[in-house]
């Protein structure tokens, strides 16, 4: 029997859920950009607020991204904004999780604190990044580049 050819399906992209906590809209914009750029990279992506997490999308997600803003006294006392909602996120079930925070001047140790919170919700935190609010375009593009690079096989 002659050897045939195998029809390959298109590789299935990863599925991401981007959850954001936002007071004045900056982190929501960043989350939307990240989801849009992941879709452009061939992923499936959904963005939703911490106030209304899409549980079906969370269950389907291969990767969870959680973003919030830096709350503090500008140069001291920084911490993740909306800690109450972040601390009561649905359980992340050991999924690979990536955090980001938007900030104005100085994020302090907010990323470490966000990481601790996400781990307490069962996220397997693989990385986190700060994004300056006046450089959202560059910051979100870098976040997506890094995420795609570490997540997809070479
Ligand atoms: C009450 C309050 C406290 C803030 N504290 C800090 C801070 O300590 N350091 C900082 O760099 N930015 C600080 N910011 C700026 C926000 O982190 C920044 O504008 C962020 O992008 C806002 O995101 P949002 O629009 O999604 O709420 C603060 C903003 C507010 C409203």
mmCIF file of N, CA and C in Angstrom, residues 17-119:
data_model
loop_
_atom_site.group_PDB
_atom_site.id
_atom_site.type_symbol
_atom_site.label_atom_id
_atom_site.label_comp_id
_atom_site.label_asym_id
_atom_site.label_seq_id
_atom_site.Cartn_x
_atom_site.Cartn_y
_atom_site.Cartn_z
ATOM 1 N N UNK A 17 -8.471 33.787 29.300
ATOM 2 C CA UNK A 17 -9.453 34.661 29.929
ATOM 3 C C UNK A 17 -8.681 35.800 30.588
ATOM 4 N N UNK A 18 -9.029 37.036 30.237
ATOM 5 C CA UNK A 18 -8.368 38.219 30.808
ATOM 6 C C UNK A 18 -9.358 38.862 31.781
ATOM 7 N N UNK A 19 -9.009 38.851 33.054
ATOM 8 C CA UNK A 19 -9.889 39.402 34.101
ATOM 9 C C UNK A 19 -9.281 40.723 34.562
ATOM 10 N N UNK A 20 -10.098 41.768 34.618
ATOM 11 C CA UNK A 20 -9.535 43.058 35.030
ATOM 12 C C UNK A 20 -10.313 43.674 36.179
ATOM 13 N N UNK A 21 -9.575 44.410 37.002
ATOM 14 C CA UNK A 21 -10.139 45.250 38.057
ATOM 15 C C UNK A 21 -9.755 46.678 37.681
ATOM 16 N N UNK A 22 -10.738 47.581 37.579
ATOM 17 C CA UNK A 22 -10.428 48.911 37.070
ATOM 18 C C UNK A 22 -11.288 49.953 37.763
ATOM 19 N N UNK A 23 -10.667 51.048 38.180
ATOM 20 C CA UNK A 23 -11.443 52.118 38.818
ATOM 21 C C UNK A 23 -11.836 53.174 37.792
ATOM 22 N N UNK A 24 -10.855 53.624 36.995
ATOM 23 C CA UNK A 24 -11.135 54.736 36.072
ATOM 24 C C UNK A 24 -11.022 54.335 34.593
ATOM 25 N N UNK A 25 -10.859 53.042 34.313
ATOM 26 C CA UNK A 25 -10.943 52.568 32.931
ATOM 27 C C UNK A 25 -9.624 52.204 32.264
ATOM 28 N N UNK A 26 -8.506 52.595 32.871
ATOM 29 C CA UNK A 26 -7.211 52.329 32.221
ATOM 30 C C UNK A 26 -6.919 50.830 32.149
ATOM 31 N N UNK A 27 -7.122 50.140 33.238
ATOM 32 C CA UNK A 27 -6.816 48.701 33.254
ATOM 33 C C UNK A 27 -7.809 47.942 32.372
ATOM 34 N N UNK A 28 -9.047 48.438 32.309
ATOM 35 C CA UNK A 28 -10.016 47.817 31.400
ATOM 36 C C UNK A 28 -9.536 47.959 29.951
ATOM 37 N N UNK A 29 -9.049 49.157 29.591
ATOM 38 C CA UNK A 29 -8.519 49.349 28.229
ATOM 39 C C UNK A 29 -7.341 48.428 27.975
ATOM 40 N N UNK A 30 -6.463 48.310 28.962
ATOM 41 C CA UNK A 30 -5.292 47.438 28.796
ATOM 42 C C UNK A 30 -5.750 45.996 28.602
ATOM 43 N N UNK A 31 -6.732 45.566 29.388
ATOM 44 C CA UNK A 31 -7.223 44.188 29.292
ATOM 45 C C UNK A 31 -7.827 43.931 27.906
ATOM 46 N N UNK A 32 -8.587 44.910 27.414
ATOM 47 C CA UNK A 32 -9.187 44.749 26.078
ATOM 48 C C UNK A 32 -8.121 44.650 25.009
ATOM 49 N N UNK A 33 -7.111 45.519 25.122
ATOM 50 C CA UNK A 33 -6.015 45.473 24.147
ATOM 51 C C UNK A 33 -5.334 44.118 24.176
ATOM 52 N N UNK A 34 -5.069 43.633 25.383
ATOM 53 C CA UNK A 34 -4.393 42.333 25.511
ATOM 54 C C UNK A 34 -5.240 41.240 24.864
ATOM 55 N N UNK A 35 -6.540 41.237 25.141
ATOM 56 C CA UNK A 35 -7.412 40.212 24.545
ATOM 57 C C UNK A 35 -7.422 40.344 23.019
ATOM 58 N N UNK A 36 -7.518 41.582 22.521
ATOM 59 C CA UNK A 36 -7.549 41.785 21.065
ATOM 60 C C UNK A 36 -6.244 41.317 20.416
ATOM 61 N N UNK A 37 -5.136 41.632 21.075
ATOM 62 C CA UNK A 37 -3.845 41.256 20.492
ATOM 63 C C UNK A 37 -3.626 39.746 20.543
ATOM 64 N N UNK A 38 -4.172 39.103 21.584
ATOM 65 C CA UNK A 38 -4.079 37.637 21.632
ATOM 66 C C UNK A 38 -4.897 37.031 20.494
ATOM 67 N N UNK A 39 -6.064 37.608 20.231
ATOM 68 C CA UNK A 39 -6.892 37.117 19.112
ATOM 69 C C UNK A 39 -6.119 37.293 17.798
ATOM 70 N N UNK A 40 -5.454 38.444 17.653
ATOM 71 C CA UNK A 40 -4.651 38.666 16.435
ATOM 72 C C UNK A 40 -3.535 37.629 16.315
ATOM 73 N N UNK A 41 -3.070 37.138 17.482
ATOM 74 C CA UNK A 41 -2.005 36.122 17.483
ATOM 75 C C UNK A 41 -2.567 34.716 17.300
ATOM 76 N N UNK A 42 -3.901 34.622 17.083
ATOM 77 C CA UNK A 42 -4.488 33.317 16.804
ATOM 78 C C UNK A 42 -5.100 32.634 18.017
ATOM 79 N N UNK A 43 -5.135 33.340 19.144
ATOM 80 C CA UNK A 43 -5.747 32.747 20.338
ATOM 81 C C UNK A 43 -7.238 33.053 20.364
ATOM 82 N N UNK A 44 -7.934 32.344 21.251
ATOM 83 C CA UNK A 44 -9.277 32.765 21.643
ATOM 84 C C UNK A 44 -9.116 33.538 22.932
ATOM 85 N N UNK A 45 -9.752 34.690 23.055
ATOM 86 C CA UNK A 45 -9.581 35.462 24.283
ATOM 87 C C UNK A 45 -10.870 36.191 24.631
ATOM 88 N N UNK A 46 -11.151 36.234 25.910
ATOM 89 C CA UNK A 46 -12.319 36.932 26.441
ATOM 90 C C UNK A 46 -11.816 37.844 27.551
ATOM 91 N N UNK A 47 -12.340 39.068 27.611
ATOM 92 C CA UNK A 47 -11.986 39.959 28.719
ATOM 93 C C UNK A 47 -13.230 40.199 29.565
ATOM 94 N N UNK A 48 -13.095 40.121 30.870
ATOM 95 C CA UNK A 48 -14.245 40.415 31.731
ATOM 96 C C UNK A 48 -13.784 41.027 33.048
ATOM 97 N N UNK A 49 -14.715 41.736 33.656
ATOM 98 C CA UNK A 49 -14.419 42.427 34.912
ATOM 99 C C UNK A 49 -14.413 41.442 36.085
ATOM 100 N N UNK A 50 -13.679 41.811 37.137
ATOM 101 C CA UNK A 50 -13.735 41.019 38.376
ATOM 102 C C UNK A 50 -15.157 41.000 38.931
ATOM 103 N N UNK A 51 -15.960 41.987 38.507
ATOM 104 C CA UNK A 51 -17.331 42.067 39.039
ATOM 105 C C UNK A 51 -18.237 41.029 38.400
ATOM 106 N N UNK A 52 -17.802 40.489 37.258
ATOM 107 C CA UNK A 52 -18.648 39.526 36.549
ATOM 108 C C UNK A 52 -17.759 38.571 35.763
ATOM 109 N N UNK A 53 -17.103 37.699 36.503
ATOM 110 C CA UNK A 53 -16.185 36.767 35.832
ATOM 111 C C UNK A 53 -17.001 35.727 35.070
ATOM 112 N N UNK A 54 -16.611 35.517 33.810
ATOM 113 C CA UNK A 54 -17.276 34.543 32.949
ATOM 114 C C UNK A 54 -16.773 33.140 33.341
ATOM 115 N N UNK A 55 -17.582 32.430 34.119
ATOM 116 C CA UNK A 55 -17.125 31.150 34.679
ATOM 117 C C UNK A 55 -16.924 30.087 33.598
ATOM 118 N N UNK A 56 -17.758 30.142 32.551
ATOM 119 C CA UNK A 56 -17.588 29.160 31.473
ATOM 120 C C UNK A 56 -16.257 29.413 30.757
ATOM 121 N N UNK A 57 -15.960 30.700 30.515
ATOM 122 C CA UNK A 57 -14.682 31.035 29.858
ATOM 123 C C UNK A 57 -13.508 30.669 30.767
ATOM 124 N N UNK A 58 -13.689 30.842 32.063
ATOM 125 C CA UNK A 58 -12.610 30.468 33.001
ATOM 126 C C UNK A 58 -12.364 28.964 32.928
ATOM 127 N N UNK A 59 -13.432 28.217 32.879
ATOM 128 C CA UNK A 59 -13.271 26.768 32.836
ATOM 129 C C UNK A 59 -12.556 26.326 31.552
ATOM 130 N N UNK A 60 -12.879 27.002 30.439
ATOM 131 C CA UNK A 60 -12.267 26.627 29.145
ATOM 132 C C UNK A 60 -10.834 27.124 29.001
ATOM 133 N N UNK A 61 -10.472 28.146 29.796
ATOM 134 C CA UNK A 61 -9.195 28.841 29.547
ATOM 135 C C UNK A 61 -7.982 27.938 29.801
ATOM 136 N N UNK A 62 -7.008 28.029 28.896
ATOM 137 C CA UNK A 62 -5.706 27.393 29.126
ATOM 138 C C UNK A 62 -4.838 28.308 29.966
ATOM 139 N N UNK A 63 -5.075 29.618 29.833
ATOM 140 C CA UNK A 63 -4.244 30.633 30.487
ATOM 141 C C UNK A 63 -5.182 31.698 31.057
ATOM 142 N N UNK A 64 -4.877 32.144 32.268
ATOM 143 C CA UNK A 64 -5.654 33.231 32.875
ATOM 144 C C UNK A 64 -4.731 34.441 33.043
ATOM 145 N N UNK A 65 -5.248 35.604 32.656
ATOM 146 C CA UNK A 65 -4.513 36.861 32.854
ATOM 147 C C UNK A 65 -5.356 37.706 33.816
ATOM 148 N N UNK A 66 -4.707 38.265 34.829
ATOM 149 C CA UNK A 66 -5.440 39.122 35.767
ATOM 150 C C UNK A 66 -4.714 40.456 35.871
ATOM 151 N N UNK A 67 -5.448 41.544 35.611
ATOM 152 C CA UNK A 67 -4.857 42.877 35.681
ATOM 153 C C UNK A 67 -5.585 43.750 36.679
ATOM 154 N N UNK A 68 -4.823 44.613 37.351
ATOM 155 C CA UNK A 68 -5.426 45.600 38.229
ATOM 156 C C UNK A 68 -4.592 46.878 38.205
ATOM 157 N N UNK A 69 -4.951 47.821 39.039
ATOM 158 C CA UNK A 69 -4.261 49.105 39.087
ATOM 159 C C UNK A 69 -3.526 49.229 40.414
ATOM 160 N N UNK A 70 -2.577 50.159 40.436
ATOM 161 C CA UNK A 70 -1.785 50.374 41.649
ATOM 162 C C UNK A 70 -2.478 51.422 42.511
ATOM 163 N N UNK A 71 -2.765 51.005 43.733
ATOM 164 C CA UNK A 71 -3.414 51.876 44.715
ATOM 165 C C UNK A 71 -2.383 52.181 45.805
ATOM 166 N N UNK A 72 -2.218 53.433 46.163
ATOM 167 C CA UNK A 72 -1.257 53.736 47.211
ATOM 168 C C UNK A 72 -1.111 55.226 47.404
ATOM 169 N N UNK A 73 0.026 55.598 47.982
ATOM 170 C CA UNK A 73 0.304 57.013 48.227
ATOM 171 C C UNK A 73 1.378 57.471 47.245
ATOM 172 N N UNK A 74 1.224 57.019 46.007
ATOM 173 C CA UNK A 74 2.093 57.329 44.871
ATOM 174 C C UNK A 74 3.483 56.722 45.018
ATOM 175 N N UNK A 75 4.258 57.111 46.029
ATOM 176 C CA UNK A 75 5.605 56.542 46.141
ATOM 177 C C UNK A 75 5.727 55.509 47.251
ATOM 178 N N UNK A 76 4.750 55.437 48.124
ATOM 179 C CA UNK A 76 4.792 54.433 49.207
ATOM 180 C C UNK A 76 3.422 53.769 49.347
ATOM 181 N N UNK A 77 3.456 52.621 50.048
ATOM 182 C CA UNK A 77 2.197 51.949 50.400
ATOM 183 C C UNK A 77 1.430 51.394 49.219
ATOM 184 N N UNK A 78 2.134 51.082 48.116
ATOM 185 C CA UNK A 78 1.406 50.609 46.934
ATOM 186 C C UNK A 78 0.894 49.183 47.134
ATOM 187 N N UNK A 79 -0.268 48.925 46.569
ATOM 188 C CA UNK A 79 -0.902 47.610 46.670
ATOM 189 C C UNK A 79 -1.897 47.484 45.510
ATOM 190 N N UNK A 80 -2.327 46.252 45.244
ATOM 191 C CA UNK A 80 -3.277 46.104 44.135
ATOM 192 C C UNK A 80 -4.601 46.782 44.449
ATOM 193 N N UNK A 81 -5.139 47.524 43.487
ATOM 194 C CA UNK A 81 -6.471 48.098 43.657
ATOM 195 C C UNK A 81 -7.516 46.990 43.663
ATOM 196 N N UNK A 82 -8.607 47.223 44.370
ATOM 197 C CA UNK A 82 -9.708 46.241 44.383
ATOM 198 C C UNK A 82 -9.321 44.928 45.016
ATOM 199 N N UNK A 83 -8.544 45.014 46.095
ATOM 200 C CA UNK A 83 -8.043 43.768 46.707
ATOM 201 C C UNK A 83 -9.164 42.840 47.150
ATOM 202 N N UNK A 84 -10.261 43.440 47.607
ATOM 203 C CA UNK A 84 -11.377 42.601 48.079
ATOM 204 C C UNK A 84 -11.885 41.690 46.971
ATOM 205 N N UNK A 85 -12.085 42.282 45.782
ATOM 206 C CA UNK A 85 -12.609 41.474 44.666
ATOM 207 C C UNK A 85 -11.562 40.491 44.162
ATOM 208 N N UNK A 86 -10.294 40.921 44.148
ATOM 209 C CA UNK A 86 -9.248 39.995 43.696
ATOM 210 C C UNK A 86 -9.127 38.817 44.658
ATOM 211 N N UNK A 87 -9.278 39.124 45.941
ATOM 212 C CA UNK A 87 -9.151 38.080 46.960
ATOM 213 C C UNK A 87 -10.327 37.133 46.976
ATOM 214 N N UNK A 88 -11.410 37.492 46.291
ATOM 215 C CA UNK A 88 -12.541 36.562 46.234
ATOM 216 C C UNK A 88 -12.863 36.164 44.793
ATOM 217 N N UNK A 89 -11.837 36.198 43.940
ATOM 218 C CA UNK A 89 -12.015 35.687 42.571
ATOM 219 C C UNK A 89 -12.411 34.214 42.626
ATOM 220 N N UNK A 90 -13.109 33.731 41.597
ATOM 221 C CA UNK A 90 -13.347 32.280 41.545
ATOM 222 C C UNK A 90 -12.002 31.543 41.575
ATOM 223 N N UNK A 91 -12.007 30.332 42.073
ATOM 224 C CA UNK A 91 -10.753 29.580 42.149
ATOM 225 C C UNK A 91 -10.195 29.324 40.745
ATOM 226 N N UNK A 92 -8.878 29.473 40.619
ATOM 227 C CA UNK A 92 -8.241 29.436 39.296
ATOM 228 C C UNK A 92 -7.751 28.029 38.924
ATOM 229 N N UNK A 93 -7.916 27.095 39.842
ATOM 230 C CA UNK A 93 -7.740 25.671 39.495
ATOM 231 C C UNK A 93 -6.351 25.291 39.001
ATOM 232 N N UNK A 94 -5.310 25.971 39.485
ATOM 233 C CA UNK A 94 -3.948 25.605 39.093
ATOM 234 C C UNK A 94 -3.605 25.991 37.663
ATOM 235 N N UNK A 95 -4.426 26.843 37.045
ATOM 236 C CA UNK A 95 -4.141 27.228 35.647
ATOM 237 C C UNK A 95 -2.951 28.181 35.590
ATOM 238 N N UNK A 96 -2.170 28.118 34.500
ATOM 239 C CA UNK A 96 -1.097 29.097 34.313
ATOM 240 C C UNK A 96 -1.695 30.508 34.331
ATOM 241 N N UNK A 97 -1.165 31.352 35.184
ATOM 242 C CA UNK A 97 -1.761 32.660 35.412
ATOM 243 C C UNK A 97 -0.686 33.737 35.267
ATOM 244 N N UNK A 98 -1.059 34.825 34.616
ATOM 245 C CA UNK A 98 -0.131 35.940 34.380
ATOM 246 C C UNK A 98 -0.801 37.218 34.869
ATOM 247 N N UNK A 99 -0.071 38.018 35.654
ATOM 248 C CA UNK A 99 -0.640 39.238 36.203
ATOM 249 C C UNK A 99 -0.067 40.475 35.530
ATOM 250 N N UNK A 100 -0.830 41.560 35.586
ATOM 251 C CA UNK A 100 -0.265 42.851 35.202
ATOM 252 C C UNK A 100 -0.917 43.932 36.042
ATOM 253 N N UNK A 101 -0.202 45.039 36.219
ATOM 254 C CA UNK A 101 -0.790 46.196 36.900
ATOM 255 C C UNK A 101 -0.515 47.438 36.067
ATOM 256 N N UNK A 102 -1.490 48.340 36.024
ATOM 257 C CA UNK A 102 -1.237 49.649 35.425
ATOM 258 C C UNK A 102 -0.970 50.625 36.566
ATOM 259 N N UNK A 103 -0.094 51.586 36.308
ATOM 260 C CA UNK A 103 0.314 52.518 37.357
ATOM 261 C C UNK A 103 0.649 53.870 36.744
ATOM 262 N N UNK A 104 0.777 54.883 37.622
ATOM 263 C CA UNK A 104 1.087 56.228 37.130
ATOM 264 C C UNK A 104 2.564 56.559 37.291
ATOM 265 N N UNK A 105 3.099 56.305 38.481
ATOM 266 C CA UNK A 105 4.442 56.797 38.800
ATOM 267 C C UNK A 105 5.371 55.683 39.277
ATOM 268 N N UNK A 106 4.906 54.914 40.243
ATOM 269 C CA UNK A 106 5.763 53.892 40.840
ATOM 270 C C UNK A 106 4.897 52.751 41.363
ATOM 271 N N UNK A 107 5.116 51.515 40.855
ATOM 272 C CA UNK A 107 4.253 50.409 41.297
ATOM 273 C C UNK A 107 4.665 49.790 42.629
ATOM 274 N N UNK A 108 5.859 50.150 43.147
ATOM 275 C CA UNK A 108 6.314 49.546 44.407
ATOM 276 C C UNK A 108 6.321 48.024 44.314
ATOM 277 N N UNK A 109 5.801 47.372 45.338
ATOM 278 C CA UNK A 109 5.803 45.893 45.370
ATOM 279 C C UNK A 109 4.432 45.320 44.992
ATOM 280 N N UNK A 110 3.685 46.097 44.215
ATOM 281 C CA UNK A 110 2.319 45.658 43.883
ATOM 282 C C UNK A 110 2.296 44.315 43.160
ATOM 283 N N UNK A 111 3.267 44.084 42.273
ATOM 284 C CA UNK A 111 3.241 42.812 41.531
ATOM 285 C C UNK A 111 3.403 41.621 42.468
ATOM 286 N N UNK A 112 4.294 41.773 43.459
ATOM 287 C CA UNK A 112 4.482 40.669 44.418
ATOM 288 C C UNK A 112 3.183 40.413 45.179
ATOM 289 N N UNK A 113 2.521 41.497 45.556
ATOM 290 C CA UNK A 113 1.272 41.350 46.319
ATOM 291 C C UNK A 113 0.174 40.732 45.451
ATOM 292 N N UNK A 114 0.131 41.154 44.193
ATOM 293 C CA UNK A 114 -0.857 40.566 43.280
ATOM 294 C C UNK A 114 -0.579 39.072 43.109
ATOM 295 N N UNK A 115 0.698 38.730 42.951
ATOM 296 C CA UNK A 115 1.079 37.321 42.789
ATOM 297 C C UNK A 115 0.610 36.499 43.986
ATOM 298 N N UNK A 116 0.846 37.015 45.192
ATOM 299 C CA UNK A 116 0.423 36.299 46.406
ATOM 300 C C UNK A 116 -1.092 36.096 46.404
ATOM 301 N N UNK A 117 -1.826 37.142 46.025
ATOM 302 C CA UNK A 117 -3.291 37.030 46.008
ATOM 303 C C UNK A 117 -3.743 35.990 44.982
ATOM 304 N N UNK A 118 -3.139 36.030 43.783
ATOM 305 C CA UNK A 118 -3.558 35.086 42.736
ATOM 306 C C UNK A 118 -3.215 33.651 43.127
ATOM 307 N N UNK A 119 -2.073 33.476 43.796
ATOM 308 C CA UNK A 119 -1.725 32.129 44.264
ATOM 309 C C UNK A 119 -2.719 31.663 45.319
#
